[in-house]
């Protein structure tokens, strides 16, 4: 398979995939390249910020017989990205190398599926530019992972899913000696199916070498009470430890005559959460008519949040400035108590064989509920309450030309916990088309942000304007 696309900001993307099977062996290799002149990340900076990346990936599977199989996959990506630090004409550049690989042995029988695997994930980022000094900045992270997972079908109605594993992580940067962490887990889940009912309940135990252990429970179920109609509900608990980057990272940038630092927060605590969900659904998205309504709530303690600081900030910002002559512009902090609650409505229809329509509306209120906190009751940063999407696609009788479009509306939000700056809501319109020339060759195109809407996801940072793209796909 091959595809190539060219469009706005002198952007080119090309991908190629080749695969083969022979007896009990199957393998695939894929390559990709992307480049773009881009646009300025900072609204106040007139120069563009370009980007390029190439990547190579592959996977293979070998059937050994009697239910055993070996599998392996790997990926490497190398990118260069121009970024805006602090300065009206920043020349900062980020280089990233991302490598991952996994090998596994699987066993499958009528009653049992079992797999063991090992994996490595390695990412390295290096920054250079006149604002960063002669040494620049770098961040290196690596995780080794060992995992066992399985499924036992005890009866036609009852199954047990189980597993466990361990992650060993390493991190270092220019100002931090190597830090390490390990996180082990075991889990088990029982699933029962009978008639129109599906029930599942499970337990998980995580143990972090720094933060200790935590049990988590979860359960969910659904019941088909009428043809194509079902109700469902779920309860889940979560446990997330801070990353080594969030705990330890430190860097320095300069601009406008000041020195700025960003730093991790060694005092961060793990997030814990409880989530509840209940809903009703008719059909599925492949049917002529699909409808779903879901209400949800998630209560979190010690929610880990990115904190942007300004020149008047104190407290957590001042406390984590490792350079006393510098001003901290960002760090991480725990929000003592937070709640996200709301509902989602989804509607899909196929009023004709060649026409499909999709509508989804979501309302999410995310609030800081920490007693006595200065921001108690305030919405969390950059979390709009309302979002609605309308989409439609029509496969015309004209040589199966398909045309479609979507409209997305998003409401206002606040930019940060330390600022009253409001991010205005926005409306984005997109159109698309594709035309099969032969069974193996297709041309396509799209226009994003058709009305050239100005909008911001973070105060002072740019987003793409009207952007048109066209390309081809081929399969042999």
Coordinates of C-alpha atoms in Angstrom, one line a residue:
X1 CA 0.0 0.0 0.0
X2 CA 1.2 3.5 -0.7
X3 CA -0.2 7.0 0.0
X4 CA 1.1 10.5 -0.6
X5 CA -0.5 13.8 0.4
X6 CA 0.5 17.5 -0.2
X7 CA -1.1 20.7 1.0
X8 CA -1.1 23.8 3.2
X9 CA 2.2 25.1 4.7
X10 CA 4.1 23.1 2.0
X11 CA 3.2 19.9 3.9
X12 CA 4.0 16.5 2.4
X13 CA 3.2 13.1 3.9
X14 CA 4.1 9.8 2.4
X15 CA 3.7 6.2 3.6
X16 CA 4.4 2.8 2.2
X17 CA 3.5 -0.6 3.6
X18 CA 4.4 -4.0 2.4
X19 CA 3.4 -7.4 3.8
X20 CA 3.7 -11.1 3.0
X21 CA 2.5 -14.5 4.3
X22 CA 4.1 -17.9 3.7
X23 CA 3.0 -21.0 5.5
X24 CA 2.9 -20.1 9.2
X25 CA 4.8 -16.8 8.8
X26 CA 3.4 -13.4 8.3
X27 CA 5.3 -10.1 8.2
X28 CA 4.7 -6.4 7.5
X29 CA 7.1 -3.5 7.1
X30 CA 6.1 0.2 7.0
X31 CA 7.9 3.4 6.3
X32 CA 6.7 7.0 6.5
X33 CA 8.0 10.6 6.0
X34 CA 6.4 13.9 6.9
X35 CA 7.7 17.5 6.4
X36 CA 6.0 20.9 6.7
X37 CA 7.1 24.5 6.8
X38 CA 4.4 24.9 9.5
X39 CA 3.2 28.1 11.1
X40 CA 4.4 30.1 14.2
X41 CA 3.6 28.4 17.5
X42 CA 3.6 31.7 19.3
X43 CA 1.1 34.3 17.9
X44 CA 3.6 37.1 18.5
X45 CA 6.4 35.5 16.5
X46 CA 6.2 36.1 12.8
X47 CA 8.6 33.3 11.7
X48 CA 7.3 29.8 10.9
X49 CA 8.1 26.7 12.9
X50 CA 8.7 23.7 10.6
X51 CA 8.7 20.0 11.2
X52 CA 10.0 16.8 9.7
X53 CA 9.8 13.2 10.7
X54 CA 10.7 9.8 9.2
X55 CA 9.8 6.5 10.7
X56 CA 10.2 2.8 10.1
X57 CA 8.1 0.0 11.7
X58 CA 7.7 -3.7 11.3
X59 CA 6.0 -6.7 12.8
X60 CA 6.1 -10.5 12.3
X61 CA 4.4 -13.6 13.5
X62 CA 5.5 -17.2 13.3
X63 CA 3.2 -20.1 14.0
X64 CA 5.1 -22.9 15.8
X65 CA 2.3 -25.5 15.8
X66 CA 0.3 -27.1 18.7
X67 CA -1.1 -23.7 19.5
X68 CA 2.2 -21.8 20.0
X69 CA 3.3 -18.7 18.1
X70 CA 6.2 -16.2 18.3
X71 CA 5.6 -12.5 17.6
X72 CA 7.7 -9.4 17.4
X73 CA 7.3 -5.8 16.4
X74 CA 9.4 -2.6 16.4
X75 CA 9.4 1.0 15.5
X76 CA 11.9 3.9 15.2
X77 CA 11.1 7.5 14.5
X78 CA 13.4 10.5 14.1
X79 CA 12.0 14.1 14.1
X80 CA 13.2 17.7 14.0
X81 CA 10.7 20.4 15.2
X82 CA 11.3 24.1 15.3
X83 CA 9.7 25.5 18.5
X84 CA 9.1 28.9 20.1
X85 CA 10.8 29.4 23.4
X86 CA 11.0 32.8 25.1
X87 CA 11.9 35.5 22.6
X88 CA 10.3 37.2 19.7
X89 CA 12.5 35.5 17.1
X90 CA 13.2 32.1 18.9
X91 CA 15.5 29.7 17.0
X92 CA 15.0 26.8 19.4
X93 CA 14.8 23.3 17.8
X94 CA 13.7 20.0 19.3
X95 CA 15.2 16.7 18.1
X96 CA 13.4 13.5 19.1
X97 CA 14.4 9.9 18.6
X98 CA 11.7 7.3 19.6
X99 CA 12.4 3.6 19.5
X100 CA 10.3 0.7 20.8
X101 CA 10.3 -3.1 20.4
X102 CA 8.4 -6.1 21.7
X103 CA 8.8 -9.9 21.5
X104 CA 6.3 -12.4 22.8
X105 CA 5.3 -16.0 22.9
X106 CA 1.6 -16.9 22.7
X107 CA -0.3 -20.1 23.4
X108 CA -3.9 -20.7 22.3
X109 CA -6.3 -23.6 22.8
X110 CA -10.0 -24.0 23.0
X111 CA -10.1 -23.1 26.7
X112 CA -6.9 -21.1 27.3
X113 CA -5.1 -18.2 25.8
X114 CA -1.7 -17.3 27.4
X115 CA 1.0 -14.9 26.5
X116 CA 4.4 -13.7 27.8
X117 CA 6.2 -10.7 26.4
X118 CA 9.1 -8.3 26.9
X119 CA 9.3 -4.8 25.6
X120 CA 11.5 -1.7 25.6
X121 CA 10.5 1.9 25.0
X122 CA 13.2 4.5 24.6
X123 CA 12.8 8.2 23.9
X124 CA 15.4 10.9 23.7
X125 CA 14.8 14.6 23.2
X126 CA 17.5 17.2 22.6
X127 CA 17.0 21.0 22.4
X128 CA 19.3 23.6 21.0
X129 CA 19.1 27.3 20.3
X130 CA 20.6 30.7 21.1
X131 CA 18.3 31.0 24.2
X132 CA 19.4 27.6 25.6
X133 CA 23.2 28.2 25.9
X134 CA 26.1 26.1 24.6
X135 CA 25.0 22.9 26.2
X136 CA 21.3 23.0 25.1
X137 CA 18.9 20.7 26.9
X138 CA 18.2 17.0 26.8
X139 CA 15.8 14.5 28.3
X140 CA 16.3 10.7 28.0
X141 CA 13.7 8.2 29.2
X142 CA 13.6 4.4 28.9
X143 CA 11.2 1.7 30.1
X144 CA 11.7 -2.0 30.2
X145 CA 8.5 -4.1 30.5
X146 CA 7.7 -7.7 31.2
X147 CA 4.1 -9.0 31.0
X148 CA 2.1 -12.1 31.4
X149 CA -1.6 -12.2 30.3
X150 CA -4.2 -14.8 29.7
X151 CA -7.8 -15.8 29.4
X152 CA -9.4 -19.0 30.6
X153 CA -12.8 -20.0 29.3
X154 CA -14.2 -22.0 32.3
X155 CA -17.6 -22.5 30.7
X156 CA -19.4 -21.2 27.7
X157 CA -20.7 -18.4 29.9
X158 CA -17.8 -17.8 32.3
X159 CA -14.3 -16.5 31.5
X160 CA -11.4 -15.4 33.6
X161 CA -9.0 -12.7 32.4
X162 CA -5.7 -12.5 34.3
X163 CA -2.2 -11.1 34.1
X164 CA 0.6 -9.2 35.7
X165 CA 3.8 -7.5 34.9
X166 CA 6.6 -5.1 35.9
X167 CA 7.8 -1.8 34.4
X168 CA 11.4 -0.5 35.1
X169 CA 11.8 3.1 34.1
X170 CA 14.9 5.4 33.8
X171 CA 15.2 9.1 33.3
X172 CA 17.9 11.7 33.2
X173 CA 18.4 15.3 31.9
X174 CA 21.0 18.0 31.8
X175 CA 20.4 19.0 35.5
X176 CA 19.4 15.6 37.0
X177 CA 21.4 12.5 37.8
X178 CA 19.7 9.3 36.5
X179 CA 16.5 8.5 38.3
X180 CA 14.8 5.1 38.3
X181 CA 11.4 3.7 39.2
X182 CA 9.6 0.3 39.1
X183 CA 5.9 -0.4 39.0
X184 CA 4.6 -4.0 39.4
X185 CA 1.0 -5.1 38.9
X186 CA -1.3 -8.1 39.0
X187 CA -4.9 -8.2 37.9
X188 CA -7.9 -10.6 37.5
X189 CA -11.3 -10.1 36.0
X190 CA -14.3 -12.5 35.7
X191 CA -16.8 -12.1 32.9
X192 CA -20.2 -13.8 32.7
X193 CA -22.6 -13.9 29.8
X194 CA -26.1 -15.3 29.9
X195 CA -29.1 -14.3 27.8
X196 CA -29.1 -10.6 27.3
X197 CA -26.8 -9.9 30.3
X198 CA -23.1 -9.3 30.4
X199 CA -21.4 -8.9 33.8
X200 CA -17.8 -8.4 34.7
X201 CA -15.9 -7.6 37.9
X202 CA -12.2 -7.4 38.5
X203 CA -9.4 -6.4 40.9
X204 CA -5.9 -5.0 40.3
X205 CA -3.0 -4.4 42.6
X206 CA -0.2 -1.9 41.7
X207 CA 3.0 -1.5 43.7
X208 CA 5.4 1.4 43.1
X209 CA 8.9 1.4 44.7
X210 CA 8.4 5.0 45.9
X211 CA 4.7 5.3 46.5
X212 CA 3.8 1.9 47.8
X213 CA 0.8 -0.3 46.8
X214 CA -2.8 0.3 45.9
X215 CA -5.7 -2.0 45.3
X216 CA -8.2 -1.0 42.6
X217 CA -11.7 -2.5 41.9
X218 CA -14.0 -2.3 38.9
X219 CA -17.2 -3.7 37.7
X220 CA -19.5 -3.2 34.7
X221 CA -22.6 -4.7 33.2
X222 CA -25.2 -4.4 30.4
X223 CA -28.6 -5.9 29.8
X224 CA -30.6 -6.1 26.6
X225 CA -34.1 -5.4 27.9
X226 CA -35.7 -5.2 24.4
X227 CA -34.6 -6.0 20.8
X228 CA -31.6 -3.8 20.0
X229 CA -32.0 -1.8 23.3
X230 CA -29.7 -2.2 26.3
X231 CA -28.8 -0.4 29.5
X232 CA -25.3 -0.4 30.9
X233 CA -23.5 0.8 34.0
X234 CA -19.9 0.7 35.3
X235 CA -17.8 1.6 38.3
X236 CA -14.0 1.8 38.3
X237 CA -11.1 2.9 40.5
X238 CA -7.8 4.4 39.1
X239 CA -4.3 4.7 40.4
X240 CA -1.6 6.7 38.5
X241 CA 1.8 7.5 39.8
X242 CA 3.7 10.7 38.7
X243 CA 6.2 10.1 35.8
X244 CA 9.9 10.5 36.4
X245 CA 9.7 13.6 34.1
X246 CA 7.0 15.1 36.2
X247 CA 9.0 14.5 39.4
X248 CA 12.5 15.4 38.3
X249 CA 12.7 17.4 35.0
X250 CA 14.6 20.7 35.0
X251 CA 15.5 23.1 32.2
X252 CA 16.4 26.7 31.5
X253 CA 15.5 29.0 28.7
X254 CA 15.9 32.8 28.2
X255 CA 14.3 35.7 26.4
X256 CA 13.1 39.3 26.9
X257 CA 16.1 39.8 29.2
X258 CA 14.9 37.2 31.7
X259 CA 15.9 33.6 32.6
X260 CA 13.0 31.1 32.8
X261 CA 13.1 27.6 34.3
X262 CA 10.7 24.7 34.2
X263 CA 11.0 22.1 36.8
X264 CA 9.5 18.9 38.0
X265 CA 7.9 18.6 41.5
X266 CA 9.5 15.9 43.7
X267 CA 6.6 16.4 46.1
X268 CA 3.9 15.1 43.7
X269 CA 1.6 12.4 45.0
X270 CA -0.2 9.7 43.0
X271 CA -3.6 10.3 41.5
X272 CA -6.5 8.2 42.7
X273 CA -9.9 8.3 41.2
X274 CA -13.4 6.7 41.2
X275 CA -15.6 6.8 38.2
X276 CA -19.3 6.1 37.7
X277 CA -21.2 5.7 34.4
X278 CA -24.7 4.7 33.4
X279 CA -26.3 4.8 30.0
X280 CA -28.8 3.4 27.5
X281 CA -28.1 2.5 23.9
X282 CA -30.0 1.3 20.8
X283 CA -28.2 -0.6 18.1
X284 CA -24.6 0.1 17.1
X285 CA -22.8 2.4 14.8
X286 CA -23.1 -0.1 11.9
X287 CA -26.9 -0.2 12.1
X288 CA -29.4 1.9 10.2
X289 CA -30.1 3.7 13.5
X290 CA -27.9 4.1 16.6
X291 CA -28.6 6.1 19.7
X292 CA -26.7 6.3 23.0
X293 CA -27.1 8.5 26.1
X294 CA -24.5 8.3 28.9
X295 CA -24.1 10.1 32.2
X296 CA -20.8 9.9 34.1
X297 CA -18.8 11.3 37.0
X298 CA -15.2 10.9 38.0
X299 CA -13.9 12.0 41.4
X300 CA -10.1 12.5 41.7
X301 CA -7.8 13.1 44.5
X302 CA -4.3 14.6 44.0
X303 CA -5.0 15.1 40.3
X304 CA -1.7 15.9 38.6
X305 CA -2.0 19.1 36.7
X306 CA 0.4 21.2 34.6
X307 CA 0.8 24.6 36.2
X308 CA 1.7 27.7 34.1
X309 CA 3.1 30.6 36.2
X310 CA 3.2 34.3 35.7
X311 CA 5.5 37.0 37.2
X312 CA 3.1 37.4 40.2
X313 CA 2.8 33.7 41.0
X314 CA 4.1 32.4 44.3
X315 CA 3.5 29.2 46.2
X316 CA 4.1 26.1 44.1
X317 CA 5.8 28.1 41.4
X318 CA 8.3 29.8 43.7
X319 CA 8.9 26.7 45.7
X320 CA 10.2 24.7 42.7
X321 CA 12.6 27.2 41.2
X322 CA 15.9 25.3 41.3
X323 CA 17.8 28.4 40.0
X324 CA 17.3 31.3 42.5
X325 CA 18.1 33.9 39.8
X326 CA 15.5 32.5 37.4
X327 CA 11.7 32.8 37.1
X328 CA 9.8 29.5 37.0
X329 CA 7.3 29.5 34.2
X330 CA 5.9 26.0 34.6
X331 CA 5.8 23.0 36.9
X332 CA 3.4 20.3 38.0
X333 CA 1.1 20.2 41.1
X334 CA -1.5 18.1 42.7
X335 CA -5.1 19.3 42.8
X336 CA -6.4 18.0 46.1
X337 CA -9.9 17.1 44.9
X338 CA -11.4 17.4 41.4
X339 CA -14.6 16.3 39.8
X340 CA -15.5 15.8 36.2
X341 CA -19.2 15.1 35.6
X342 CA -21.6 15.4 32.7
X343 CA -23.3 13.5 29.9
X344 CA -23.0 12.6 26.3
X345 CA -25.6 12.1 23.6
X346 CA -24.7 10.3 20.3
X347 CA -26.8 9.7 17.2
X348 CA -25.9 7.8 14.0
X349 CA -28.2 7.2 11.1
X350 CA -28.1 5.8 7.6
X351 CA -31.2 7.2 6.0
X352 CA -30.1 5.8 2.6
X353 CA -27.6 3.2 1.5
X354 CA -25.2 5.9 0.4
X355 CA -25.7 8.4 3.2
X356 CA -24.5 8.4 6.8
X357 CA -25.0 11.0 9.5
X358 CA -23.3 11.3 12.9
X359 CA -24.1 13.8 15.7
X360 CA -22.5 13.8 19.2
X361 CA -22.9 16.4 22.0
X362 CA -21.0 16.3 25.3
X363 CA -21.3 18.4 28.4
X364 CA -18.4 18.1 30.9
X365 CA -18.0 20.2 34.0
X366 CA -14.5 19.8 35.5
X367 CA -14.1 21.5 38.8
X368 CA -11.5 22.0 41.6
X369 CA -13.3 20.9 44.8
X370 CA -10.3 21.2 47.2
X371 CA -11.7 22.6 50.5
X372 CA -10.2 26.0 51.3
X373 CA -8.2 26.2 48.0
X374 CA -8.1 29.6 46.4
X375 CA -9.6 28.1 43.2
X376 CA -12.3 26.0 44.9
X377 CA -15.3 25.7 42.7
X378 CA -13.5 27.0 39.6
X379 CA -13.4 25.1 36.3
X380 CA -10.1 23.3 35.6
X381 CA -7.9 24.9 33.0
X382 CA -8.5 24.4 29.3
X383 CA -11.6 22.1 29.7
X384 CA -14.5 23.5 27.7
X385 CA -17.9 22.5 29.1
X386 CA -19.7 22.1 25.8
X387 CA -18.7 20.4 22.5
X388 CA -20.9 19.3 19.6
X389 CA -20.0 17.7 16.3
X390 CA -22.1 17.2 13.2
X391 CA -20.8 15.0 10.4
X392 CA -22.2 13.5 7.2
X393 CA -20.8 11.5 4.2
X394 CA -22.5 10.8 0.9
X395 CA -21.3 8.2 -1.6
X396 CA -22.7 9.7 -4.8
X397 CA -23.8 7.7 -7.9
X398 CA -21.0 9.5 -9.9
X399 CA -18.3 6.7 -10.0
X400 CA -18.7 6.3 -6.2
X401 CA -17.4 9.8 -5.5
X402 CA -17.7 10.3 -1.8
X403 CA -18.1 13.8 -0.3
X404 CA -18.5 14.7 3.4
X405 CA -18.1 17.3 5.9
X406 CA -18.2 18.1 9.6
X407 CA -18.9 21.0 11.9
X408 CA -17.4 21.1 15.4
X409 CA -18.5 23.7 18.0
X410 CA -16.6 24.1 21.3
X411 CA -17.4 26.5 24.1
X412 CA -15.3 28.9 26.1
X413 CA -12.8 27.8 28.8
X414 CA -10.1 29.3 31.1
X415 CA -6.5 29.3 30.0
X416 CA -4.8 28.4 33.4
X417 CA -5.4 27.9 37.1
X418 CA -3.5 31.1 37.8
X419 CA -5.2 33.3 35.3
X420 CA -8.6 34.7 34.5
X421 CA -7.7 34.8 30.8
X422 CA -10.6 33.3 28.8
X423 CA -10.2 31.1 25.7
X424 CA -13.0 31.9 23.4
X425 CA -15.2 29.2 22.0
X426 CA -14.9 28.4 18.3
X427 CA -16.6 26.7 15.3
X428 CA -14.5 24.6 12.9
X429 CA -15.8 23.5 9.5
X430 CA -14.2 20.8 7.3
X431 CA -15.0 19.2 4.0
X432 CA -13.6 16.1 2.3
X433 CA -13.9 14.1 -0.9
X434 CA -12.5 10.8 -2.3
X435 CA -12.8 9.3 -5.8
X436 CA -11.8 5.7 -6.7
X437 CA -10.2 5.7 -10.1
X438 CA -9.8 1.9 -10.2
X439 CA -10.2 -0.8 -7.6
X440 CA -6.6 -0.2 -6.5
X441 CA -6.2 3.5 -7.0
X442 CA -7.9 6.5 -5.3
X443 CA -7.5 10.2 -5.1
X444 CA -8.7 12.3 -2.2
X445 CA -8.7 15.8 -0.7
X446 CA -9.9 17.8 2.2
X447 CA -10.1 21.4 3.5
X448 CA -9.8 22.0 7.3
X449 CA -11.0 25.1 9.0
X450 CA -12.9 26.1 5.9
X451 CA -14.0 29.5 7.3
X452 CA -10.5 30.4 8.4
X453 CA -11.6 30.6 12.1
X454 CA -9.1 32.2 14.5
X455 CA -9.0 30.2 17.7
X456 CA -6.6 29.2 20.6
X457 CA -6.2 26.0 22.6
X458 CA -3.7 27.9 24.8
X459 CA -3.5 31.6 25.2
X460 CA -0.9 33.2 22.9
X461 CA -0.3 30.0 20.8
X462 CA -1.4 29.7 17.2
X463 CA -3.5 27.1 15.5
X464 CA -3.8 26.3 11.7
X465 CA -5.9 28.6 9.5
X466 CA -7.7 27.4 6.4
X467 CA -5.8 24.4 5.1
X468 CA -6.3 22.4 1.9
X469 CA -4.7 19.0 1.2
X470 CA -4.9 16.5 -1.7
X471 CA -3.4 13.1 -2.2
X472 CA -3.5 9.6 -3.7
X473 CA -3.7 6.0 -2.3
X474 CA -2.7 2.8 -4.1
X475 CA -2.9 -0.8 -3.2
X476 CA -1.2 -3.7 -5.0

